[in-house]
PDB file of C-alpha atoms and ligand atoms in Angstrom:
ATOM      1  CA  UNK L 218      13.377 -42.881 -23.401  1.00 98.00           C
ATOM      2  CA  UNK L 219       9.704 -43.676 -23.376  1.00 98.00           C
ATOM      3  CA  UNK L 220       7.550 -42.149 -20.650  1.00 98.00           C
ATOM      4  CA  UNK L 221       4.390 -43.879 -19.462  1.00 98.00           C
ATOM      5  CA  UNK L 222       2.000 -42.320 -16.994  1.00 98.00           C
ATOM      6  CA  UNK L 223      -0.622 -45.040 -16.727  1.00 98.00           C
ATOM      7  CA  UNK L 224      -0.606 -48.654 -15.587  1.00 98.00           C
ATOM      8  CA  UNK L 225      -2.339 -49.778 -18.771  1.00 98.00           C
ATOM      9  CA  UNK L 226       0.258 -48.195 -21.035  1.00 98.00           C
ATOM     10  CA  UNK L 227       3.260 -49.596 -19.193  1.00 98.00           C
ATOM     11  CA  UNK L 228       1.682 -53.038 -18.814  1.00 98.00           C
ATOM     12  CA  UNK L 229       1.009 -53.241 -22.549  1.00 98.00           C
ATOM     13  CA  UNK L 230       4.591 -52.223 -23.255  1.00 98.00           C
ATOM     14  CA  UNK L 231       6.076 -54.702 -20.750  1.00 98.00           C
ATOM     15  CA  UNK L 232       3.926 -57.497 -22.158  1.00 98.00           C
ATOM     16  CA  UNK L 233       5.290 -56.824 -25.623  1.00 98.00           C
ATOM     17  CA  UNK L 234       8.887 -56.753 -24.323  1.00 97.00           C
ATOM     18  CA  UNK L 235       8.429 -60.012 -22.419  1.00 97.00           C
ATOM     19  CA  UNK L 236       7.028 -61.636 -25.561  1.00 97.00           C
ATOM     20  CA  UNK L 237      10.389 -60.742 -27.139  1.00 96.00           C
ATOM     21  CA  UNK L 238      12.188 -62.398 -24.198  1.00 96.00           C
ATOM     22  CA  UNK L 239      13.520 -59.153 -22.746  1.00 96.00           C
ATOM     23  CA  UNK L 240      14.333 -59.260 -19.053  1.00 97.00           C
ATOM     24  CA  UNK L 241      13.011 -56.300 -17.091  1.00 98.00           C
ATOM     25  CA  UNK L 242      14.897 -54.397 -14.391  1.00 98.00           C
ATOM     26  CA  UNK L 243      13.072 -51.897 -12.208  1.00 98.00           C
ATOM     27  CA  UNK L 244      14.606 -49.008 -10.277  1.00 98.00           C
ATOM     28  CA  UNK L 245      11.947 -47.488  -8.017  1.00 98.00           C
ATOM     29  CA  UNK L 246      12.642 -43.890  -6.932  1.00 98.00           C
ATOM     30  CA  UNK L 247      10.918 -40.793  -5.647  1.00 98.00           C
ATOM     31  CA  UNK L 248      12.821 -38.581  -8.091  1.00 98.00           C
ATOM     32  CA  UNK L 249      15.174 -35.672  -7.379  1.00 98.00           C
ATOM     33  CA  UNK L 250      17.697 -38.000  -8.903  1.00 98.00           C
ATOM     34  CA  UNK L 251      21.404 -37.979  -8.087  1.00 98.00           C
ATOM     35  CA  UNK L 252      24.404 -40.224  -8.777  1.00 98.00           C
ATOM     36  CA  UNK L 253      23.165 -42.727  -6.173  1.00 98.00           C
ATOM     37  CA  UNK L 254      20.002 -43.347  -8.192  1.00 98.00           C
ATOM     38  CA  UNK L 255      22.018 -43.429 -11.408  1.00 98.00           C
ATOM     39  CA  UNK L 256      24.313 -46.114  -9.954  1.00 98.00           C
ATOM     40  CA  UNK L 257      21.211 -48.274  -9.448  1.00 98.00           C
ATOM     41  CA  UNK L 258      20.322 -47.692 -13.092  1.00 98.00           C
ATOM     42  CA  UNK L 259      23.829 -48.694 -14.185  1.00 97.00           C
ATOM     43  CA  UNK L 260      23.480 -51.902 -12.216  1.00 97.00           C
ATOM     44  CA  UNK L 261      20.033 -52.490 -13.718  1.00 96.00           C
ATOM     45  CA  UNK L 262      21.412 -52.101 -17.226  1.00 94.00           C
ATOM     46  CA  UNK L 263      23.827 -54.996 -16.794  1.00 91.00           C
ATOM     47  CA  UNK L 264      22.941 -58.232 -18.613  1.00 79.00           C
ATOM     48  CA  UNK L 265      21.057 -56.507 -21.379  1.00 84.00           C
ATOM     49  CA  UNK L 266      17.891 -55.946 -19.394  1.00 94.00           C
ATOM     50  CA  UNK L 267      15.257 -53.380 -20.268  1.00 97.00           C
ATOM     51  CA  UNK L 268      15.581 -50.696 -17.629  1.00 98.00           C
ATOM     52  CA  UNK L 269      12.522 -49.065 -16.135  1.00 98.00           C
ATOM     53  CA  UNK L 270      12.892 -46.267 -13.625  1.00 98.00           C
ATOM     54  CA  UNK L 271       9.816 -45.205 -11.703  1.00 99.00           C
ATOM     55  CA  UNK L 272       9.422 -41.770 -10.174  1.00 98.00           C
ATOM     56  CA  UNK L 273       6.604 -41.507  -7.690  1.00 98.00           C
ATOM     57  CA  UNK L 274       6.605 -39.519  -4.458  1.00 98.00           C
ATOM     58  CA  UNK L 275       4.559 -42.023  -2.510  1.00 98.00           C
ATOM     59  CA  UNK L 276       2.306 -40.218  -0.005  1.00 97.00           C
ATOM     60  CA  UNK L 277       1.586 -43.322   2.094  1.00 97.00           C
ATOM     61  CA  UNK L 278       5.194 -43.705   3.207  1.00 97.00           C
ATOM     62  CA  UNK L 279       5.498 -40.173   4.617  1.00 96.00           C
ATOM     63  CA  UNK L 280       4.644 -40.096   8.304  1.00 90.00           C
ATOM     64  CA  UNK L 281       5.446 -36.345   8.339  1.00 92.00           C
ATOM     65  CA  UNK L 282       3.169 -34.251   6.050  1.00 94.00           C
ATOM     66  CA  UNK L 283       5.746 -31.407   6.002  1.00 93.00           C
ATOM     67  CA  UNK L 284       8.380 -33.791   4.656  1.00 93.00           C
ATOM     68  CA  UNK L 285       6.005 -34.829   1.860  1.00 96.00           C
ATOM     69  CA  UNK L 286       5.186 -31.216   1.040  1.00 95.00           C
ATOM     70  CA  UNK L 287       8.861 -30.192   0.968  1.00 93.00           C
ATOM     71  CA  UNK L 288      10.038 -33.228  -0.988  1.00 96.00           C
ATOM     72  CA  UNK L 289      11.925 -31.893  -4.058  1.00 96.00           C
ATOM     73  CA  UNK L 290      10.350 -32.589  -7.467  1.00 97.00           C
ATOM     74  CA  UNK L 291      12.717 -31.341 -10.204  1.00 98.00           C
ATOM     75  CA  UNK L 292      11.069 -33.419 -12.922  1.00 98.00           C
ATOM     76  CA  UNK L 293      12.632 -31.812 -15.999  1.00 98.00           C
ATOM     77  CA  UNK L 294      16.111 -32.324 -14.633  1.00 98.00           C
ATOM     78  CA  UNK L 295      15.275 -35.914 -13.674  1.00 98.00           C
ATOM     79  CA  UNK L 296      14.137 -36.672 -17.214  1.00 98.00           C
ATOM     80  CA  UNK L 297      17.332 -35.127 -18.592  1.00 98.00           C
ATOM     81  CA  UNK L 298      19.472 -37.258 -16.244  1.00 98.00           C
ATOM     82  CA  UNK L 299      17.593 -40.450 -17.129  1.00 98.00           C
ATOM     83  CA  UNK L 300      17.955 -39.775 -20.838  1.00 98.00           C
ATOM     84  CA  UNK L 301      21.676 -39.151 -20.413  1.00 98.00           C
ATOM     85  CA  UNK L 302      21.946 -42.421 -18.451  1.00 98.00           C
ATOM     86  CA  UNK L 303      20.188 -44.205 -21.331  1.00 97.00           C
ATOM     87  CA  UNK L 304      17.293 -45.404 -19.222  1.00 98.00           C
ATOM     88  CA  UNK L 305      14.784 -47.158 -21.487  1.00 98.00           C
ATOM     89  CA  UNK L 306      11.525 -46.290 -19.768  1.00 98.00           C
ATOM     90  CA  UNK L 307      10.293 -43.850 -17.162  1.00 98.00           C
ATOM     91  CA  UNK L 308       7.118 -44.799 -15.309  1.00 99.00           C
ATOM     92  CA  UNK L 309       5.634 -41.573 -14.002  1.00 98.00           C
ATOM     93  CA  UNK L 310       2.213 -42.177 -12.489  1.00 98.00           C
ATOM     94  CA  UNK L 311       0.298 -39.617 -10.430  1.00 98.00           C
ATOM     95  CA  UNK L 312      -1.326 -40.290  -7.058  1.00 98.00           C
ATOM     96  CA  UNK L 313      -4.755 -40.975  -8.589  1.00 98.00           C
ATOM     97  CA  UNK L 314      -3.236 -43.586 -10.903  1.00 98.00           C
ATOM     98  CA  UNK L 315      -1.500 -45.411  -8.035  1.00 98.00           C
ATOM     99  CA  UNK L 316      -4.272 -44.958  -5.468  1.00 98.00           C
ATOM    100  CA  UNK L 317      -7.597 -44.842  -7.319  1.00 97.00           C
ATOM    101  CA  UNK L 318      -9.287 -45.954  -4.103  1.00 97.00           C
ATOM    102  CA  UNK L 319      -8.521 -43.321  -1.474  1.00 90.00           C
ATOM    103  CA  UNK L 320      -9.601 -45.660   1.315  1.00 92.00           C
ATOM    104  CA  UNK L 321      -7.450 -48.562   0.205  1.00 96.00           C
ATOM    105  CA  UNK L 322      -6.231 -50.611   3.158  1.00 96.00           C
ATOM    106  CA  UNK L 323      -2.836 -52.284   3.301  1.00 98.00           C
ATOM    107  CA  UNK L 324      -1.041 -54.224   5.975  1.00 98.00           C
ATOM    108  CA  UNK L 325       1.748 -56.745   5.827  1.00 98.00           C
ATOM    109  CA  UNK L 326       3.438 -58.485   8.727  1.00 98.00           C
ATOM    110  CA  UNK L 327       6.980 -57.180   8.897  1.00 98.00           C
ATOM    111  CA  UNK L 328       7.719 -58.686  12.297  1.00 96.00           C
ATOM    112  CA  UNK L 329      10.226 -56.731  14.346  1.00 96.00           C
ATOM    113  CA  UNK L 330      11.317 -54.695  11.288  1.00 97.00           C
ATOM    114  CA  UNK L 331       8.230 -52.551  11.822  1.00 96.00           C
ATOM    115  CA  UNK L 332       9.147 -51.932  15.463  1.00 96.00           C
ATOM    116  CA  UNK L 333      12.826 -51.056  15.409  1.00 98.00           C
ATOM    117  CA  UNK L 334      14.857 -48.129  14.030  1.00 98.00           C
ATOM    118  CA  UNK L 335      13.040 -46.724  10.986  1.00 98.00           C
ATOM    119  CA  UNK L 336       9.979 -48.822  11.855  1.00 97.00           C
ATOM    120  CA  UNK L 337       9.777 -47.331  15.348  1.00 97.00           C
ATOM    121  CA  UNK L 338      10.796 -43.797  14.419  1.00 97.00           C
ATOM    122  CA  UNK L 339       8.622 -43.459  11.330  1.00 97.00           C
ATOM    123  CA  UNK L 340       5.334 -45.184  12.200  1.00 96.00           C
ATOM    124  CA  UNK L 341       3.597 -46.526   9.102  1.00 96.00           C
ATOM    125  CA  UNK L 342       6.575 -45.769   6.858  1.00 98.00           C
ATOM    126  CA  UNK L 343       7.362 -49.368   5.915  1.00 98.00           C
ATOM    127  CA  UNK L 344       3.695 -50.214   5.420  1.00 98.00           C
ATOM    128  CA  UNK L 345       3.610 -47.366   2.882  1.00 98.00           C
ATOM    129  CA  UNK L 346       6.868 -48.524   1.275  1.00 98.00           C
ATOM    130  CA  UNK L 347       5.660 -52.118   0.889  1.00 98.00           C
ATOM    131  CA  UNK L 348       2.267 -50.924  -0.355  1.00 98.00           C
ATOM    132  CA  UNK L 349       3.782 -48.941  -3.213  1.00 98.00           C
ATOM    133  CA  UNK L 350       6.554 -51.432  -4.011  1.00 99.00           C
ATOM    134  CA  UNK L 351       3.966 -54.220  -4.199  1.00 98.00           C
ATOM    135  CA  UNK L 352       1.927 -52.112  -6.623  1.00 98.00           C
ATOM    136  CA  UNK L 353       5.008 -51.429  -8.767  1.00 98.00           C
ATOM    137  CA  UNK L 354       6.018 -55.096  -8.731  1.00 98.00           C
ATOM    138  CA  UNK L 355       2.560 -56.272  -9.752  1.00 98.00           C
ATOM    139  CA  UNK L 356       2.148 -53.612 -12.454  1.00 98.00           C
ATOM    140  CA  UNK L 357       5.599 -54.057 -14.012  1.00 98.00           C
ATOM    141  CA  UNK L 358       6.469 -57.643 -13.023  1.00 98.00           C
ATOM    142  CA  UNK L 359      10.216 -57.020 -13.148  1.00 98.00           C
ATOM    143  CA  UNK L 360      12.746 -59.861 -13.151  1.00 97.00           C
ATOM    144  CA  UNK L 361      15.088 -57.809 -10.996  1.00 97.00           C
ATOM    145  CA  UNK L 362      14.692 -54.701  -8.863  1.00 98.00           C
ATOM    146  CA  UNK L 363      17.574 -52.514  -7.683  1.00 98.00           C
ATOM    147  CA  UNK L 364      17.538 -50.892  -4.251  1.00 98.00           C
ATOM    148  CA  UNK L 365      20.250 -48.976  -2.374  1.00 98.00           C
ATOM    149  CA  UNK L 366      22.061 -50.170   0.723  1.00 98.00           C
ATOM    150  CA  UNK L 367      21.667 -46.530   1.801  1.00 98.00           C
ATOM    151  CA  UNK L 368      18.229 -47.541   3.104  1.00 98.00           C
ATOM    152  CA  UNK L 369      19.488 -50.681   4.789  1.00 98.00           C
ATOM    153  CA  UNK L 370      16.319 -51.621   6.655  1.00 98.00           C
ATOM    154  CA  UNK L 371      14.188 -50.856   3.595  1.00 98.00           C
ATOM    155  CA  UNK L 372      16.062 -53.512   1.612  1.00 98.00           C
ATOM    156  CA  UNK L 373      15.245 -56.055   4.330  1.00 98.00           C
ATOM    157  CA  UNK L 374      11.606 -54.980   4.313  1.00 98.00           C
ATOM    158  CA  UNK L 375      11.349 -55.318   0.524  1.00 98.00           C
ATOM    159  CA  UNK L 376      12.927 -58.787   0.674  1.00 98.00           C
ATOM    160  CA  UNK L 377      10.349 -59.683   3.291  1.00 98.00           C
ATOM    161  CA  UNK L 378       7.573 -58.459   0.964  1.00 98.00           C
ATOM    162  CA  UNK L 379       8.981 -60.570  -1.886  1.00 98.00           C
ATOM    163  CA  UNK L 380       9.173 -63.646   0.342  1.00 98.00           C
ATOM    164  CA  UNK L 381       5.751 -63.302   1.897  1.00 97.00           C
ATOM    165  CA  UNK L 382       3.963 -62.654  -1.413  1.00 98.00           C
ATOM    166  CA  UNK L 383       6.243 -65.141  -3.209  1.00 98.00           C
ATOM    167  CA  UNK L 384       7.048 -62.696  -5.971  1.00 98.00           C
ATOM    168  CA  UNK L 385       9.347 -63.844  -8.804  1.00 98.00           C
ATOM    169  CA  UNK L 386      11.676 -60.863  -8.511  1.00 98.00           C
ATOM    170  CA  UNK L 387      15.330 -60.814  -7.526  1.00 98.00           C
ATOM    171  CA  UNK L 388      16.479 -57.970  -5.335  1.00 98.00           C
ATOM    172  CA  UNK L 389      19.820 -56.394  -6.177  1.00 98.00           C
ATOM    173  CA  UNK L 390      21.391 -54.326  -3.423  1.00 98.00           C
ATOM    174  CA  UNK L 391      23.642 -51.503  -4.615  1.00 98.00           C
ATOM    175  CA  UNK L 392      26.382 -49.796  -2.564  1.00 98.00           C
ATOM    176  CA  UNK L 393      25.999 -46.338  -1.037  1.00 98.00           C
ATOM    177  CA  UNK L 394      27.252 -43.524  -3.271  1.00 98.00           C
ATOM    178  CA  UNK L 395      28.892 -40.663  -1.376  1.00 98.00           C
ATOM    179  CA  UNK L 396      30.229 -37.289  -2.437  1.00 98.00           C
ATOM    180  CA  UNK L 397      33.992 -36.737  -2.431  1.00 98.00           C
ATOM    181  CA  UNK L 398      33.887 -35.725   1.243  1.00 97.00           C
ATOM    182  CA  UNK L 399      31.901 -38.765   2.374  1.00 98.00           C
ATOM    183  CA  UNK L 400      28.353 -37.396   2.562  1.00 98.00           C
ATOM    184  CA  UNK L 401      25.881 -40.061   1.426  1.00 98.00           C
ATOM    185  CA  UNK L 402      23.959 -38.646  -1.537  1.00 98.00           C
ATOM    186  CA  UNK L 403      20.294 -38.041  -0.810  1.00 98.00           C
ATOM    187  CA  UNK L 404      17.472 -36.149  -2.488  1.00 96.00           C
ATOM    188  CA  UNK L 405      16.974 -34.357   0.821  1.00 96.00           C
ATOM    189  CA  UNK L 406      20.551 -32.924   0.797  1.00 97.00           C
ATOM    190  CA  UNK L 407      19.377 -30.019  -1.407  1.00 96.00           C
ATOM    191  CA  UNK L 408      17.432 -28.763   1.613  1.00 96.00           C
ATOM    192  CA  UNK L 409      20.654 -28.396   3.649  1.00 98.00           C
ATOM    193  CA  UNK L 410      22.348 -25.009   4.015  1.00 98.00           C
ATOM    194  CA  UNK L 411      26.053 -24.779   3.129  1.00 97.00           C
ATOM    195  CA  UNK L 412      26.883 -24.976   6.853  1.00 98.00           C
ATOM    196  CA  UNK L 413      24.465 -27.889   7.195  1.00 98.00           C
ATOM    197  CA  UNK L 414      26.221 -29.745   4.382  1.00 98.00           C
ATOM    198  CA  UNK L 415      29.540 -29.378   6.188  1.00 98.00           C
ATOM    199  CA  UNK L 416      27.998 -30.470   9.485  1.00 98.00           C
ATOM    200  CA  UNK L 417      26.406 -33.477   7.787  1.00 98.00           C
ATOM    201  CA  UNK L 418      29.859 -34.901   7.108  1.00 98.00           C
ATOM    202  CA  UNK L 419      29.969 -35.854  10.772  1.00 98.00           C
ATOM    203  CA  UNK L 420      27.580 -38.745  10.053  1.00 98.00           C
ATOM    204  CA  UNK L 421      30.014 -40.587   7.794  1.00 98.00           C
ATOM    205  CA  UNK L 422      32.917 -39.579  10.071  1.00 98.00           C
ATOM    206  CA  UNK L 423      31.128 -41.179  13.038  1.00 98.00           C
ATOM    207  CA  UNK L 424      30.429 -44.344  11.038  1.00 98.00           C
ATOM    208  CA  UNK L 425      34.047 -44.505   9.861  1.00 98.00           C
ATOM    209  CA  UNK L 426      35.285 -44.080  13.422  1.00 98.00           C
ATOM    210  CA  UNK L 427      33.193 -47.100  14.423  1.00 98.00           C
ATOM    211  CA  UNK L 428      34.376 -49.151  11.465  1.00 98.00           C
ATOM    212  CA  UNK L 429      38.036 -48.350  12.112  1.00 97.00           C
ATOM    213  CA  UNK L 430      37.863 -49.360  15.775  1.00 97.00           C
ATOM    214  CA  UNK L 431      35.471 -52.254  15.230  1.00 96.00           C
ATOM    215  CA  UNK L 432      37.955 -55.112  15.741  1.00 94.00           C
ATOM    216  CA  UNK L 433      39.850 -53.525  18.654  1.00 95.00           C
ATOM    217  CA  UNK L 434      37.428 -51.647  20.885  1.00 97.00           C
ATOM    218  CA  UNK L 435      34.189 -52.445  22.688  1.00 97.00           C
ATOM    219  CA  UNK L 436      30.985 -51.388  20.930  1.00 97.00           C
ATOM    220  CA  UNK L 437      30.086 -49.238  23.955  1.00 98.00           C
ATOM    221  CA  UNK L 438      33.387 -47.342  23.711  1.00 98.00           C
ATOM    222  CA  UNK L 439      33.002 -46.852  19.958  1.00 98.00           C
ATOM    223  CA  UNK L 440      29.448 -45.561  20.299  1.00 98.00           C
ATOM    224  CA  UNK L 441      30.391 -43.122  23.012  1.00 98.00           C
ATOM    225  CA  UNK L 442      33.309 -41.757  20.942  1.00 98.00           C
ATOM    226  CA  UNK L 443      31.088 -41.449  17.875  1.00 98.00           C
ATOM    227  CA  UNK L 444      28.368 -39.692  19.895  1.00 98.00           C
ATOM    228  CA  UNK L 445      30.948 -37.285  21.339  1.00 98.00           C
ATOM    229  CA  UNK L 446      32.140 -36.494  17.818  1.00 98.00           C
ATOM    230  CA  UNK L 447      28.573 -35.709  16.749  1.00 98.00           C
ATOM    231  CA  UNK L 448      27.833 -33.636  19.853  1.00 98.00           C
ATOM    232  CA  UNK L 449      31.055 -31.687  19.253  1.00 98.00           C
ATOM    233  CA  UNK L 450      29.840 -30.656  15.802  1.00 97.00           C
ATOM    234  CA  UNK L 451      26.881 -28.722  17.269  1.00 97.00           C
ATOM    235  CA  UNK L 452      23.394 -28.356  15.733  1.00 98.00           C
ATOM    236  CA  UNK L 453      23.289 -32.027  14.807  1.00 98.00           C
ATOM    237  CA  UNK L 454      20.420 -33.769  16.548  1.00 98.00           C
ATOM    238  CA  UNK L 455      21.084 -37.481  16.781  1.00 98.00           C
ATOM    239  CA  UNK L 456      17.973 -39.665  16.475  1.00 98.00           C
ATOM    240  CA  UNK L 457      19.761 -42.994  16.730  1.00 98.00           C
ATOM    241  CA  UNK L 458      23.182 -44.532  16.337  1.00 98.00           C
ATOM    242  CA  UNK L 459      23.597 -48.262  16.871  1.00 98.00           C
ATOM    243  CA  UNK L 460      25.735 -51.252  16.011  1.00 98.00           C
ATOM    244  CA  UNK L 461      23.495 -54.097  14.843  1.00 98.00           C
ATOM    245  CA  UNK L 462      23.717 -57.616  13.550  1.00 98.00           C
ATOM    246  CA  UNK L 463      22.937 -57.440   9.831  1.00 97.00           C
ATOM    247  CA  UNK L 464      20.217 -60.099   9.479  1.00 96.00           C
ATOM    248  CA  UNK L 465      18.017 -59.087  12.438  1.00 97.00           C
ATOM    249  CA  UNK L 466      19.100 -55.471  13.006  1.00 98.00           C
ATOM    250  CA  UNK L 467      19.166 -56.291  16.719  1.00 97.00           C
ATOM    251  CA  UNK L 468      21.586 -54.064  18.599  1.00 98.00           C
ATOM    252  CA  UNK L 469      24.565 -56.004  19.929  1.00 96.00           C
ATOM    253  CA  UNK L 470      27.316 -55.337  22.407  1.00 95.00           C
ATOM    254  CA  UNK L 471      30.162 -57.442  21.113  1.00 95.00           C
ATOM    255  CA  UNK L 472      31.422 -59.401  18.117  1.00 96.00           C
ATOM    256  CA  UNK L 473      30.113 -62.964  17.943  1.00 94.00           C
ATOM    257  CA  UNK L 474      31.659 -65.564  15.612  1.00 94.00           C
ATOM    258  CA  UNK L 475      30.189 -65.839  12.095  1.00 93.00           C
ATOM    259  CA  UNK L 476      28.080 -62.721  12.411  1.00 96.00           C
ATOM    260  CA  UNK L 477      28.193 -59.489  10.442  1.00 97.00           C
ATOM    261  CA  UNK L 478      27.507 -56.019  11.747  1.00 98.00           C
ATOM    262  CA  UNK L 479      26.283 -52.679  10.462  1.00 98.00           C
ATOM    263  CA  UNK L 480      26.356 -49.267  12.111  1.00 98.00           C
ATOM    264  CA  UNK L 481      23.095 -47.355  11.561  1.00 98.00           C
ATOM    265  CA  UNK L 482      22.662 -43.626  12.009  1.00 99.00           C
ATOM    266  CA  UNK L 483      19.882 -41.065  11.682  1.00 98.00           C
ATOM    267  CA  UNK L 484      20.367 -37.403  12.553  1.00 98.00           C
ATOM    268  CA  UNK L 485      18.608 -34.101  11.932  1.00 98.00           C
ATOM    269  CA  UNK L 486      20.374 -31.059  10.518  1.00 98.00           C
ATOM    270  CA  UNK L 487      18.586 -27.850   9.403  1.00 98.00           C
ATOM    271  CA  UNK L 488      15.280 -29.675   9.984  1.00 96.00           C
ATOM    272  CA  UNK L 489      16.294 -32.357   7.473  1.00 96.00           C
ATOM    273  CA  UNK L 490      16.341 -36.008   8.496  1.00 97.00           C
ATOM    274  CA  UNK L 491      19.505 -37.728   7.250  1.00 98.00           C
ATOM    275  CA  UNK L 492      20.063 -41.486   7.210  1.00 98.00           C
ATOM    276  CA  UNK L 493      23.293 -43.401   6.653  1.00 98.00           C
ATOM    277  CA  UNK L 494      24.949 -46.700   7.532  1.00 98.00           C
ATOM    278  CA  UNK L 495      28.191 -48.616   7.145  1.00 98.00           C
ATOM    279  CA  UNK L 496      28.930 -52.332   7.001  1.00 98.00           C
ATOM    280  CA  UNK L 497      31.597 -53.063   9.583  1.00 97.00           C
ATOM    281  CA  UNK L 498      33.036 -56.485   8.742  1.00 93.00           C
ATOM    282  CA  UNK L 499      33.982 -56.174   5.127  1.00 69.00           C
ATOM    283  CA  UNK L 500      35.210 -53.647   2.517  1.00 52.00           C
TER     284      UNK L 500
HETATM  285  P1  LIG U 113      14.561 -42.576  -3.017  1.00 83.58           P
HETATM  286  O1  LIG U 113      14.337 -41.820  -4.288  1.00 83.58           O
HETATM  287  O2  LIG U 113      15.240 -41.784  -1.957  1.00 83.58           O
HETATM  288  O3  LIG U 113      13.342 -43.318  -2.536  1.00 83.58           O
HETATM  289  O4  LIG U 113      15.624 -43.694  -3.374  1.00 83.58           O
HETATM  290  C1  LIG U 113      15.411 -44.593  -4.430  1.00 83.58           C
HETATM  291  C2  LIG U 113      16.445 -45.673  -4.354  1.00 83.58           C
HETATM  292  O5  LIG U 113      17.747 -45.091  -4.464  1.00 83.58           O
HETATM  293  C3  LIG U 113      16.421 -46.436  -3.026  1.00 83.58           C
HETATM  294  O6  LIG U 113      16.616 -47.819  -3.295  1.00 83.58           O
HETATM  295  C4  LIG U 113      17.583 -45.838  -2.278  1.00 83.58           C
HETATM  296  O7  LIG U 113      18.146 -46.712  -1.324  1.00 83.58           O
HETATM  297  C5  LIG U 113      18.553 -45.561  -3.408  1.00 83.58           C
HETATM  298  N1  LIG U 113      19.532 -44.541  -3.016  1.00 83.58           N
HETATM  299  C6  LIG U 113      19.262 -43.329  -2.455  1.00 83.58           C
HETATM  300  N2  LIG U 113      20.421 -42.688  -2.175  1.00 83.58           N
HETATM  301  C7  LIG U 113      21.425 -43.515  -2.539  1.00 83.58           C
HETATM  302  C8  LIG U 113      22.854 -43.426  -2.500  1.00 83.58           C
HETATM  303  N3  LIG U 113      23.485 -42.355  -1.999  1.00 83.58           N
HETATM  304  N4  LIG U 113      23.569 -44.465  -2.979  1.00 83.58           N
HETATM  305  C9  LIG U 113      22.944 -45.565  -3.474  1.00 83.58           C
HETATM  306  N5  LIG U 113      21.617 -45.708  -3.556  1.00 83.58           N
HETATM  307  C10 LIG U 113      20.856 -44.705  -3.098  1.00 83.58           C
END
């Protein structure tokens, strides 16, 4: 695996690859890699594309400085995992390389996506996400980019970025990878205590409860049962739980014809913010 730390180096390399008609797939990450990230890489490797993984803990998307400070950075292990997964290239810039101008301004109209759920609860987060993803897309110019359904709203935001800047990149959405007990893998899980890890299973249990009753019971009844389940676990602080229509993320009260729904959840355990979701109509 080749490792590039500067824009110039990776751009020169990509240019050469494109001249040889290689298609480029990008997997943007913040490192502390796990099987969820590796599943994105597997997807990226399909169709004989050149696979580039980026690791960059992007400061502009952290609305909580403590979260940024505590974000895990096990770089040696990440490199080992990427090599084992036969990733072709790692792009590993530092903050100075990505933000040479400390006062750089960025704003993109994300409509209601900036005002609901993650947009409302993490002010500035999606501006930071689109800022760094736009940089990565313009530096690397990938043909495809793989993102996880785990960050459901983020995928919508990135698609919005692609549409509004008319970027020639296709977004591939990859399913959520969970551990054998149902916990959605996350880089932040390493900050959970053993008890916290057990308690965190209540998130996927609550989502499953909603999915299982989705066709039979009212959304209000499902949400109240799921909230009771979470409250019964103790020491799990629910930030939001909602059943939303998948294209607008507007909260809805009942099933309408020809619409699809997703249950979204965010909760805090051991001071760690956990996010998960489940599609309700299919699979
Ligand atoms: P992060 O390093 O947390 O910014 O995540 C990088 C990418 O990996 C994002 O597109 C995430 O949605 C995706 N991702 C994170 N966790 C999972 C998971 N458990 N399953 C699938 N994709 C994931």
